Coordinates of N, CA and C in Angstrom, one line a residue:
X833 N 0.8 -1.2 0.0 CA 0.0 0.0 0.0 C 0.9 1.3 0.0
X834 N 0.6 2.2 -0.9 CA 1.4 3.4 -1.0 C 1.0 4.4 0.1
X835 N 1.9 5.2 0.5 CA 1.6 6.2 1.5 C 1.8 7.6 0.8
X836 N 0.9 8.5 1.2 CA 1.0 9.9 0.6 C 1.1 10.9 1.7
X837 N 2.0 11.9 1.6 CA 2.2 12.9 2.6 C 2.7 14.2 1.9
X838 N 2.3 15.3 2.6 CA 2.8 16.6 2.1 C 4.1 16.9 2.8
X839 N 5.1 17.4 2.0 CA 6.4 17.7 2.5 C 6.8 19.1 2.1
X840 N 7.3 19.9 3.0 CA 7.8 21.2 2.7 C 9.3 21.1 2.5
X841 N 9.8 21.4 1.3 CA 11.2 21.2 1.0 C 12.0 22.4 1.4
X842 N 12.4 22.6 2.6 CA 13.0 23.8 3.1 C 14.4 24.0 2.5
X843 N 15.0 23.0 2.0 CA 16.4 23.2 1.4 C 16.3 23.9 0.0
X844 N 15.0 24.1 -0.4 CA 14.8 24.9 -1.7 C 14.2 26.3 -1.4
X845 N 14.6 26.8 -0.3 CA 14.0 28.1 0.1 C 14.4 29.2 -0.9
X846 N 13.5 30.1 -1.2 CA 13.8 31.2 -2.2 C 14.2 32.4 -1.5
X847 N 14.4 33.5 -2.2 CA 14.9 34.8 -1.7 C 13.9 35.5 -0.8
X848 N 12.6 35.0 -0.8 CA 11.6 35.6 0.1 C 11.4 34.8 1.3
X849 N 12.1 33.7 1.4 CA 12.0 32.8 2.6 C 10.9 31.7 2.4
X850 N 10.4 31.6 1.2 CA 9.4 30.5 1.0 C 10.0 29.3 0.4
X851 N 9.4 28.1 0.7 CA 9.8 26.8 0.2 C 8.7 26.1 -0.5
X852 N 9.0 25.3 -1.5 CA 7.9 24.6 -2.2 C 7.3 23.4 -1.4
X853 N 6.0 23.2 -1.5 CA 5.3 22.1 -0.9 C 5.1 21.0 -1.9
X854 N 5.5 19.8 -1.6 CA 5.3 18.7 -2.5 C 4.5 17.6 -1.9
X855 N 3.8 16.8 -2.8 CA 3.1 15.6 -2.4 C 4.2 14.5 -2.6
X856 N 4.4 13.8 -1.5 CA 5.4 12.7 -1.5 C 4.6 11.3 -1.5
X857 N 5.0 10.5 -2.5 CA 4.4 9.1 -2.5 C 5.5 8.1 -2.3
X858 N 5.3 7.2 -1.3 CA 6.2 6.1 -1.1 C 5.5 4.8 -1.3
X859 N 6.2 4.0 -2.2 CA 5.6 2.6 -2.5 C 6.8 1.7 -2.6
X860 N 6.7 0.6 -1.9 CA 7.8 -0.4 -1.9 C 9.2 0.2 -1.6
X861 N 9.2 1.2 -0.7 CA 10.4 1.9 -0.3 C 11.0 2.8 -1.4
X862 N 10.3 3.0 -2.4 CA 10.7 4.0 -3.4 C 9.8 5.2 -3.3
X863 N 10.4 6.4 -3.6 CA 9.8 7.6 -3.3 C 9.7 8.5 -4.6
X864 N 8.6 9.1 -4.7 CA 8.3 10.1 -5.8 C 7.7 11.4 -5.3
X865 N 8.0 12.5 -5.9 CA 7.5 13.8 -5.5 C 6.7 14.4 -6.6
X866 N 5.6 15.1 -6.2 CA 4.8 15.9 -7.2 C 4.6 17.2 -6.5
X867 N 4.8 18.3 -7.3 CA 4.6 19.6 -6.8 C 3.2 19.9 -6.4
X868 N 3.0 20.5 -5.3 CA 1.6 20.8 -4.9 C 1.2 22.2 -5.4
X869 N 2.1 22.9 -6.0 CA 1.8 24.3 -6.5 C 1.7 25.3 -5.4
X870 N 2.3 25.1 -4.3 CA 2.2 26.0 -3.1 C 3.6 26.2 -2.6
X871 N 3.8 27.5 -2.1 CA 5.1 27.8 -1.5 C 4.8 28.5 -0.1
X872 N 5.5 28.1 0.9 CA 5.2 28.6 2.3 C 6.5 28.9 3.0
X873 N 6.4 29.7 4.0 CA 7.5 29.9 4.9 C 7.5 28.7 5.9
X874 N 8.6 28.4 6.4 CA 8.7 27.3 7.3 C 7.8 27.4 8.5
X875 N 7.7 28.6 9.1 CA 6.8 28.8 10.2 C 5.3 28.9 9.9
X876 N 5.0 28.7 8.6 CA 3.6 28.7 8.2 C 3.1 27.3 8.0
X877 N 3.9 26.3 8.1 CA 3.5 24.9 7.8 C 3.6 24.0 9.1
X878 N 2.5 23.3 9.4 CA 2.5 22.3 10.5 C 2.7 20.9 9.9
X879 N 3.9 20.4 10.1 CA 4.3 19.1 9.5 C 3.5 18.0 10.1
X880 N 3.2 18.0 11.4 CA 2.5 17.0 12.1 C 1.0 16.9 11.7
X881 N 0.4 18.1 11.7 CA -1.1 18.2 11.3 C -1.3 18.2 9.8
X882 N -0.2 18.4 9.1 CA -0.3 18.5 7.6 C -1.2 19.6 7.2
X883 N -1.0 20.7 7.8 CA -1.9 21.9 7.5 C -1.1 23.2 7.5
X884 N -1.6 24.1 6.7 CA -1.1 25.5 6.8 C -1.5 26.2 8.0
X885 N -0.6 26.8 8.8 CA -1.0 27.4 10.0 C -1.8 28.6 9.8
X886 N -2.5 29.0 10.9 CA -3.4 30.2 10.8 C -2.7 31.5 10.7
X887 N -1.4 31.5 10.9 CA -0.6 32.8 10.7 C -0.5 33.1 9.2
X888 N -0.9 32.2 8.3 CA -1.0 32.5 6.9 C -2.3 33.1 6.6
X889 N -2.3 34.2 5.8 CA -3.6 34.9 5.6 C -4.6 34.1 4.8
X890 N -4.2 33.1 4.0 CA -5.2 32.3 3.3 C -5.2 30.9 3.7
X891 N -4.9 30.6 5.0 CA -4.8 29.3 5.5 C -6.0 28.4 5.3
X892 N -7.2 28.9 5.5 CA -8.4 28.1 5.4 C -8.6 27.7 3.9
X893 N -8.4 28.6 3.0 CA -8.6 28.3 1.6 C -7.5 27.3 1.1
X894 N -6.3 27.5 1.5 CA -5.2 26.7 1.1 C -5.3 25.3 1.6
X895 N -5.8 25.2 2.9 CA -5.9 23.8 3.5 C -7.0 23.1 2.8
X896 N -8.1 23.8 2.4 CA -9.2 23.1 1.6 C -8.7 22.6 0.3
X897 N -7.9 23.4 -0.4 CA -7.3 23.0 -1.7 C -6.3 21.8 -1.6
X898 N -5.5 21.9 -0.5 CA -4.5 20.8 -0.3 C -5.2 19.5 0.1
X899 N -6.3 19.6 0.9 CA -7.0 18.4 1.3 C -7.6 17.8 0.1
X900 N -8.1 18.6 -0.9 CA -8.7 18.1 -2.1 C -7.6 17.4 -3.0
X901 N -6.4 18.0 -3.0 CA -5.3 17.4 -3.8 C -5.0 16.0 -3.2
X902 N -4.9 16.0 -1.9 CA -4.5 14.7 -1.3 C -5.6 13.6 -1.5
X903 N -6.9 14.1 -1.4 CA -8.0 13.1 -1.6 C -8.0 12.6 -3.0
X904 N -7.7 13.5 -4.0 CA -7.7 13.1 -5.4 C -6.5 12.1 -5.6
X905 N -5.4 12.4 -5.0 CA -4.2 11.6 -5.1 C -4.5 10.2 -4.5
X906 N -5.0 10.1 -3.3 CA -5.3 8.9 -2.7 C -6.3 8.1 -3.5
X907 N -7.3 8.8 -4.1 CA -8.3 8.1 -4.9 C -7.6 7.4 -6.1
X908 N -6.7 8.2 -6.8 CA -6.0 7.7 -8.0 C -5.1 6.5 -7.6
X909 N -4.5 6.6 -6.4 CA -3.6 5.5 -6.0 C -4.4 4.2 -5.7
X910 N -5.6 4.4 -5.0 CA -6.5 3.3 -4.7 C -7.0 2.6 -5.9
X911 N -7.3 3.4 -6.9 CA -7.8 2.8 -8.2 C -6.7 2.0 -8.9
X912 N -5.5 2.6 -9.0 CA -4.4 1.9 -9.6 C -4.0 0.6 -8.9
X913 N -4.0 0.7 -7.6 CA -3.6 -0.5 -6.8 C -4.6 -1.6 -6.9
X914 N -5.9 -1.2 -7.1 CA -7.0 -2.2 -7.2 C -6.9 -2.9 -8.5
X915 N -6.6 -2.1 -9.6 CA -6.5 -2.6 -10.9 C -5.2 -3.4 -11.2
X916 N -4.1 -2.9 -10.6 CA -2.8 -3.5 -10.9 C -2.1 -3.7 -9.5
X917 N -2.0 -5.0 -9.1 CA -1.5 -5.2 -7.8 C 0.0 -4.9 -7.7
X918 N 0.7 -5.0 -8.8 CA 2.2 -4.7 -8.8 C 2.5 -3.4 -9.3
X919 N 1.6 -2.4 -9.3 CA 1.8 -1.1 -9.8 C 3.1 -0.5 -9.2
X920 N 3.9 0.2 -10.0 CA 5.1 0.9 -9.5 C 4.8 2.3 -9.0
X921 N 5.7 2.8 -8.2 CA 5.5 4.2 -7.7 C 5.5 5.2 -8.8
X922 N 6.3 4.9 -9.9 CA 6.4 5.7 -11.1 C 5.0 5.8 -11.7
X923 N 4.3 4.7 -11.9 CA 3.0 4.7 -12.5 C 2.0 5.4 -11.6
X924 N 2.2 5.3 -10.3 CA 1.2 6.0 -9.4 C 1.4 7.5 -9.6
X925 N 2.6 8.0 -9.7 CA 2.8 9.4 -10.0 C 2.2 9.8 -11.3
X926 N 2.4 9.1 -12.3 CA 1.9 9.4 -13.6 C 0.4 9.5 -13.6
X927 N -0.3 8.6 -12.8 CA -1.7 8.6 -12.7 C -2.2 9.8 -12.0
X928 N -1.5 10.3 -10.9 CA -1.9 11.4 -10.1 C -1.7 12.7 -11.0
X929 N -0.6 12.8 -11.7 CA -0.3 13.9 -12.5 C -1.2 14.1 -13.7
X930 N -1.8 12.9 -14.1 CA -2.8 13.0 -15.2 C -2.1 13.1 -16.6
X931 N -0.8 13.1 -16.7 CA -0.1 13.1 -18.0 C 1.3 12.6 -17.8
X932 N 1.8 12.1 -18.9 CA 3.1 11.5 -18.8 C 4.2 12.4 -19.4
X933 N 5.0 13.0 -18.5 CA 6.0 13.9 -18.9 C 7.4 13.2 -18.6
X934 N 8.4 13.3 -19.5 CA 9.7 12.7 -19.3 C 10.4 13.2 -18.0
X935 N 11.2 12.3 -17.4 CA 12.0 12.7 -16.3 C 13.2 13.5 -16.8
X936 N 13.4 14.6 -16.2 CA 14.5 15.5 -16.7 C 15.9 14.9 -16.6
X937 N 16.2 14.3 -15.4 CA 17.5 13.8 -15.1 C 17.8 12.5 -16.0
X938 N 16.8 11.7 -16.2 CA 16.9 10.5 -17.0 C 17.3 10.9 -18.4
X939 N 16.6 11.9 -18.9 CA 16.9 12.4 -20.3 C 18.3 13.0 -20.4
X940 N 18.6 13.9 -19.3 CA 19.8 14.6 -19.3 C 21.0 13.6 -19.4
X941 N 21.0 12.6 -18.5 CA 22.1 11.6 -18.5 C 22.2 10.9 -19.8
X942 N 21.1 10.5 -20.4 CA 21.2 9.8 -21.7 C 21.7 10.7 -22.8
X943 N 21.3 12.0 -22.7 CA 21.7 13.0 -23.7 C 23.3 13.2 -23.6
X944 N 23.7 13.3 -22.4 CA 25.2 13.5 -22.1 C 26.0 12.4 -22.7
X945 N 25.5 11.2 -22.5 CA 26.2 10.0 -23.0 C 26.3 10.0 -24.6
X946 N 25.2 10.5 -25.2 CA 25.1 10.6 -26.6 C 26.2 11.6 -27.2
X947 N 26.3 12.7 -26.5 CA 27.3 13.7 -27.0 C 28.7 13.5 -26.6
X948 N 28.9 12.6 -25.7 CA 30.2 12.4 -25.1 C 31.3 12.3 -26.1
X949 N 31.1 11.6 -27.2 CA 32.1 11.3 -28.2 C 32.2 12.5 -29.2
X950 N 31.3 13.4 -29.2 CA 31.3 14.5 -30.1 C 31.8 15.9 -29.6
X951 N 32.0 15.9 -28.3 CA 32.5 17.1 -27.6 C 33.8 16.8 -26.9
X952 N 34.5 17.9 -26.5 CA 35.7 17.7 -25.7 C 35.4 17.1 -24.3
X953 N 36.4 16.5 -23.7 CA 36.2 15.9 -22.4 C 35.8 17.0 -21.4
X954 N 36.5 18.1 -21.5 CA 36.2 19.2 -20.5 C 34.8 19.7 -20.7
X955 N 34.3 19.8 -21.9 CA 32.9 20.2 -22.1 C 31.9 19.2 -21.5
X956 N 32.2 17.9 -21.7 CA 31.4 16.9 -21.2 C 31.4 16.9 -19.7
X957 N 32.5 17.1 -19.1 CA 32.6 17.2 -17.6 C 31.9 18.4 -17.0
X958 N 32.0 19.5 -17.8 CA 31.3 20.8 -17.3 C 29.8 20.6 -17.3
X959 N 29.3 20.0 -18.4 CA 27.9 19.7 -18.5 C 27.4 18.7 -17.3
X960 N 28.2 17.7 -17.2 CA 27.9 16.7 -16.2 C 27.9 17.3 -14.8
X961 N 28.9 18.1 -14.5 CA 29.0 18.7 -13.1 C 27.8 19.6 -12.9
X962 N 27.3 20.4 -13.9 CA 26.2 21.3 -13.7 C 24.9 20.5 -13.5
X963 N 24.7 19.4 -14.2 CA 23.5 18.5 -14.0 C 23.6 17.9 -12.6
X964 N 24.8 17.5 -12.1 CA 24.9 17.0 -10.8 C 24.6 18.0 -9.7
X965 N 25.0 19.3 -10.0 CA 24.8 20.4 -9.0 C 23.3 20.6 -8.9
X966 N 22.6 20.6 -10.0 CA 21.1 20.9 -10.0 C 20.4 19.7 -9.3
X967 N 20.9 18.5 -9.6 CA 20.2 17.4 -8.9 C 20.4 17.4 -7.4
X968 N 21.6 17.9 -6.9 CA 21.8 18.0 -5.5 C 20.9 19.0 -4.9
X969 N 20.7 20.1 -5.6 CA 19.8 21.2 -5.2 C 18.3 20.7 -5.1
X970 N 17.9 19.9 -6.1 CA 16.5 19.4 -6.1 C 16.3 18.3 -5.0
X971 N 17.4 17.6 -4.6 CA 17.3 16.6 -3.5 C 16.7 15.3 -4.0
X972 N 16.5 15.1 -5.3 CA 15.9 13.9 -5.8 C 16.2 13.8 -7.3
X973 N 16.3 12.6 -7.9 CA 16.4 12.4 -9.3 C 15.0 12.5 -10.0
X974 N 14.0 12.4 -9.1 CA 12.6 12.3 -9.6 C 12.0 13.7 -9.9
X975 N 12.6 14.3 -11.0 CA 12.1 15.7 -11.4 C 11.7 15.6 -12.9
X976 N 10.5 16.1 -13.2 CA 10.0 16.0 -14.5 C 10.1 17.4 -15.2
X977 N 10.2 17.4 -16.5 CA 10.4 18.6 -17.3 C 9.4 19.7 -16.9
X978 N 8.2 19.4 -16.7 CA 7.2 20.4 -16.4 C 7.2 20.9 -15.0
X979 N 8.1 20.3 -14.2 CA 8.3 20.8 -12.8 C 9.4 21.9 -12.8
X980 N 10.1 22.0 -13.8 CA 11.2 23.0 -13.9 C 10.6 24.3 -14.5
X981 N 10.1 25.2 -13.6 CA 9.4 26.4 -14.0 C 10.3 27.6 -13.8
X982 N 9.8 28.8 -14.3 CA 10.5 30.0 -14.1 C 10.8 30.3 -12.6
X983 N 9.8 30.1 -11.8 CA 9.9 30.3 -10.4 C 11.0 29.4 -9.8
X984 N 11.0 28.1 -10.2 CA 12.0 27.2 -9.7 C 13.4 27.6 -10.1
X985 N 13.6 28.0 -11.4 CA 14.9 28.5 -11.9 C 15.4 29.7 -11.2
X986 N 14.5 30.7 -10.9 CA 14.9 31.9 -10.2 C 15.3 31.5 -8.7
X987 N 14.6 30.6 -8.1 CA 15.0 30.1 -6.8 C 16.4 29.4 -6.9
X988 N 16.6 28.7 -7.9 CA 17.9 28.0 -8.1 C 19.0 29.0 -8.3
X989 N 18.8 30.1 -9.1 CA 19.7 31.2 -9.2 C 20.1 31.8 -7.9
X990 N 19.1 32.0 -7.1 CA 19.3 32.6 -5.7 C 20.2 31.7 -4.9
X991 N 19.9 30.4 -5.0 CA 20.7 29.4 -4.3 C 22.2 29.4 -4.7
X992 N 22.4 29.5 -6.1 CA 23.7 29.5 -6.6 C 24.5 30.7 -6.1
X993 N 23.9 31.9 -6.1 CA 24.6 33.1 -5.7 C 24.7 33.3 -4.2
X994 N 23.6 33.0 -3.5 CA 23.6 33.4 -2.1 C 24.0 32.2 -1.1
X995 N 23.8 31.0 -1.6 CA 24.2 29.8 -0.8 C 25.5 29.2 -1.2
X996 N 25.7 29.0 -2.5 CA 27.0 28.4 -3.0 C 28.0 29.5 -3.3
X997 N 27.6 30.8 -3.3 CA 28.6 31.8 -3.6 C 29.1 31.9 -5.0
X998 N 28.4 31.3 -5.9 CA 28.8 31.3 -7.3 C 28.6 32.7 -7.9
X999 N 29.6 33.2 -8.7 CA 29.6 34.4 -9.4 C 28.6 34.4 -10.6
X1000 N 28.5 35.6 -11.2 CA 27.5 35.7 -12.3 C 27.9 34.7 -13.5
X1001 N 29.2 34.6 -13.8 CA 29.6 33.7 -14.9 C 29.2 32.3 -14.6
X1002 N 29.5 31.8 -13.4 CA 29.1 30.4 -13.0 C 27.6 30.2 -13.0
X1003 N 26.9 31.2 -12.5 CA 25.4 31.1 -12.6 C 24.9 31.0 -14.0
X1004 N 25.5 31.8 -14.9 CA 25.1 31.7 -16.3 C 25.3 30.3 -16.9
X1005 N 26.5 29.8 -16.6 CA 26.8 28.5 -17.1 C 25.8 27.4 -16.6
X1006 N 25.5 27.5 -15.3 CA 24.6 26.5 -14.7 C 23.2 26.6 -15.4
X1007 N 22.7 27.8 -15.6 CA 21.4 27.9 -16.2 C 21.4 27.5 -17.7
X1008 N 22.5 28.0 -18.4 CA 22.6 27.7 -19.8 C 22.7 26.2 -20.1
X1009 N 23.4 25.4 -19.3 CA 23.5 24.0 -19.5 C 22.1 23.4 -19.4
X1010 N 21.3 23.8 -18.4 CA 19.9 23.2 -18.2 C 19.1 23.6 -19.4
X1011 N 19.2 24.9 -19.9 CA 18.5 25.3 -21.0 C 18.8 24.6 -22.3
X1012 N 20.1 24.2 -22.4 CA 20.6 23.5 -23.6 C 19.9 22.1 -23.6
X1013 N 19.8 21.5 -22.5 CA 19.2 20.2 -22.4 C 17.7 20.3 -22.8
X1014 N 17.0 21.3 -22.3 CA 15.6 21.6 -22.7 C 15.5 21.7 -24.2
X1015 N 16.5 22.5 -24.8 CA 16.4 22.7 -26.3 C 16.6 21.4 -27.0
X1016 N 17.5 20.6 -26.5 CA 17.7 19.2 -27.2 C 16.5 18.4 -27.1
X1017 N 15.8 18.4 -25.9 CA 14.6 17.7 -25.8 C 13.4 18.2 -26.7
X1018 N 13.4 19.5 -26.9 CA 12.4 20.1 -27.8 C 12.7 19.7 -29.2
X1019 N 14.0 19.8 -29.6 CA 14.4 19.4 -31.0 C 14.1 17.9 -31.3
X1020 N 14.2 17.1 -30.3 CA 14.0 15.7 -30.5 C 12.5 15.3 -30.3
X1021 N 11.7 16.4 -30.0 CA 10.2 16.2 -29.8 C 9.9 15.4 -28.6
X1022 N 10.8 15.5 -27.6 CA 10.5 14.8 -26.3 C 9.5 15.6 -25.5
X1023 N 9.6 16.9 -25.6 CA 8.7 17.8 -24.9 C 8.3 18.9 -25.9
X1024 N 7.1 19.6 -25.6 CA 6.7 20.7 -26.5 C 7.5 21.9 -26.2
X1025 N 7.6 22.8 -27.2 CA 8.3 24.1 -27.0 C 7.7 25.0 -25.9
X1026 N 6.4 24.8 -25.7 CA 5.7 25.6 -24.7 C 6.2 25.3 -23.3
X1027 N 7.0 24.2 -23.1 CA 7.5 23.8 -21.8 C 8.8 24.5 -21.5
X1028 N 9.3 25.3 -22.4 CA 10.6 25.9 -22.2 C 10.5 27.2 -21.4
X1029 N 11.1 27.2 -20.1 CA 10.9 28.3 -19.2 C 12.0 29.4 -19.2
X1030 N 13.1 29.1 -20.0 CA 14.3 29.9 -19.8 C 14.2 31.3 -20.5
X1031 N 13.3 31.5 -21.4 CA 13.2 32.8 -22.1 C 12.8 33.9 -21.1
X1032 N 12.3 33.5 -20.0 CA 11.9 34.5 -19.0 C 12.9 34.7 -17.8
X1033 N 14.1 34.0 -18.0 CA 15.1 34.1 -17.0 C 16.2 35.1 -17.4
X1034 N 16.5 36.0 -16.5 CA 17.5 37.1 -16.7 C 18.8 36.6 -16.1
X1035 N 19.9 36.6 -17.0 CA 21.2 36.3 -16.5 C 22.1 37.5 -16.6
X1036 N 22.9 37.7 -15.5 CA 23.8 38.8 -15.5 C 25.1 38.5 -16.2
X1037 N 25.7 39.5 -16.9 CA 27.0 39.3 -17.5 C 28.0 40.1 -16.8
X1038 N 29.0 39.5 -16.2 CA 30.0 40.2 -15.4 C 30.9 40.9 -16.4
X1039 N 31.3 42.1 -16.0 CA 32.3 42.9 -16.8 C 33.7 42.3 -16.5
X1040 N 34.3 41.7 -17.6 CA 35.6 41.0 -17.4 C 36.7 42.0 -17.4
X1041 N 37.8 41.7 -16.7 CA 38.9 42.6 -16.7 C 40.1 41.9 -17.4
X1042 N 40.6 42.5 -18.5 CA 41.6 41.9 -19.3 C 43.0 42.1 -18.6
X1043 N 43.7 40.9 -18.5 CA 45.0 40.9 -17.9 C 46.1 40.9 -18.9
X1044 N 47.2 41.5 -18.6 CA 48.4 41.5 -19.5 C 49.6 41.0 -18.8
X1045 N 50.5 40.4 -19.5 CA 51.8 40.0 -19.0 C 52.7 41.2 -18.8
X1046 N 53.5 41.2 -17.7 CA 54.4 42.3 -17.5 C 55.7 42.0 -18.3
X1047 N 56.6 43.0 -18.5 CA 57.8 42.7 -19.3 C 58.7 41.7 -18.6
X1048 N 58.7 41.7 -17.3 CA 59.5 40.7 -16.5 C 58.9 39.3 -16.8
X1049 N 57.6 39.1 -16.9 CA 57.0 37.8 -17.1 C 57.4 37.4 -18.6
X1050 N 57.3 38.3 -19.5 CA 57.6 38.0 -20.9 C 59.1 37.6 -21.0
X1051 N 60.0 38.3 -20.3 CA 61.4 38.0 -20.3 C 61.7 36.6 -19.8
X1052 N 61.0 36.2 -18.7 CA 61.1 34.9 -18.1 C 60.7 33.8 -19.1
X1053 N 59.6 34.1 -19.8 CA 59.1 33.1 -20.8 C 60.0 32.9 -22.0
X1054 N 60.6 34.0 -22.4 CA 61.5 33.9 -23.5 C 62.8 33.2 -23.2
X1055 N 63.1 33.1 -21.9 CA 64.3 32.4 -21.4 C 64.1 30.9 -21.1
X1056 N 62.8 30.5 -21.2 CA 62.5 29.1 -20.9 C 63.2 28.2 -21.8
X1057 N 63.9 27.2 -21.2 CA 64.6 26.2 -22.0 C 63.7 24.9 -22.2
X1058 N 63.6 24.6 -23.4 CA 62.8 23.4 -23.8 C 63.8 22.2 -24.0
X1059 N 63.6 21.1 -23.5 CA 64.4 19.9 -23.6 C 64.2 19.3 -25.0
X1060 N 65.3 19.2 -25.8 CA 65.2 18.7 -27.1 C 64.8 17.2 -27.1
X1061 N 63.8 16.9 -28.0 CA 63.4 15.5 -28.1 C 62.2 15.2 -27.1
X1062 N 61.9 16.1 -26.2 CA 60.9 15.9 -25.2 C 59.6 16.7 -25.7
X1063 N 58.5 15.9 -25.8 CA 57.3 16.5 -26.2 C 56.2 16.2 -25.2
X1064 N 55.4 17.1 -24.9 CA 54.2 16.9 -24.1 C 53.1 17.8 -24.5
X1065 N 51.9 17.5 -24.2 CA 50.7 18.4 -24.6 C 51.0 19.8 -24.1
X1066 N 51.5 20.0 -22.9 CA 51.6 21.3 -22.4 C 52.7 22.1 -23.2
X1067 N 53.8 21.4 -23.5 CA 54.9 22.1 -24.3 C 54.4 22.4 -25.7
X1068 N 53.7 21.5 -26.3 CA 53.2 21.8 -27.7 C 52.2 22.9 -27.7
X1069 N 51.4 23.0 -26.7 CA 50.5 24.1 -26.7 C 51.2 25.4 -26.4
X1070 N 52.3 25.3 -25.7 CA 53.1 26.5 -25.2 C 53.9 27.1 -26.3
X1071 N 54.4 26.3 -27.3 CA 55.3 26.8 -28.3 C 54.8 28.0 -29.1
X1072 N 53.6 28.1 -29.6 CA 53.1 29.3 -30.3 C 53.1 30.5 -29.4
X1073 N 52.8 30.3 -28.1 CA 52.8 31.4 -27.2 C 54.2 32.0 -27.0
X1074 N 55.2 31.0 -26.9 CA 56.6 31.4 -26.7 C 57.1 32.2 -28.0
X1075 N 56.7 31.7 -29.1 CA 57.1 32.4 -30.4 C 56.5 33.8 -30.4
X1076 N 55.3 34.0 -30.0 CA 54.7 35.3 -29.9 C 55.5 36.2 -28.9
X1077 N 55.8 35.6 -27.8 CA 56.5 36.4 -26.7 C 57.9 36.9 -27.3
X1078 N 58.6 36.0 -28.0 CA 59.9 36.4 -28.6 C 59.8 37.5 -29.6
X1079 N 58.7 37.5 -30.4 CA 58.4 38.5 -31.4 C 58.2 39.9 -30.6
X1080 N 57.4 39.8 -29.5 CA 57.2 41.0 -28.8 C 58.4 41.6 -28.1
X1081 N 59.2 40.6 -27.6 CA 60.5 41.0 -26.9 C 61.5 41.7 -27.8
X1082 N 61.5 41.3 -29.1 CA 62.4 41.8 -30.0 C 61.8 42.9 -30.9

């Protein structure tokens, strides 16, 4: 028998102090989450009573709506379990959501493996690390494309800058990687273009500061002794730069 409960995911707190509320389904020790479409402050949610506290201005209306969501979810689960005794938690989630939307992380991992042989290793690692970072923020692999909204992405940007201390450039990279995966999914007709939330996301561009070598540094480089017959990737990449330095020095 599956269990259903409302969970306030406080690790995803946004810049206003609100956290998203999710419906959690547990079946055969496997867990799935469905967004409840509600965000609350931690002091506005009663975990034990599974209710919005009265200090919230719309507590009565929100509690009624949440009770209906839970009742509908429990009804869907009961119907599925009655029809299919071995129904999986994934199928239960799909039944509650009312539509089948691809899992973002499942698609992202498969897509990264597809492009692994067509991009540089550093690019592949950069994309993988950004997907890993987003998964850690979400706290679960069970995230579907339609759950990644403008609000969620703005909350993630806040987390990147204010919790992880990432600068504007790193924040841009993090969001761009996620957007690229969305674009790939749209191009492959995995999801509709209407599901793309990134066009409403604003990304800052840091003003970069160009750095120059000093004359002393250039002199040191021009005096660098290369061992004859010894080749390495680093040396080979360095030779054109040394040639340029010698031209500048003379």
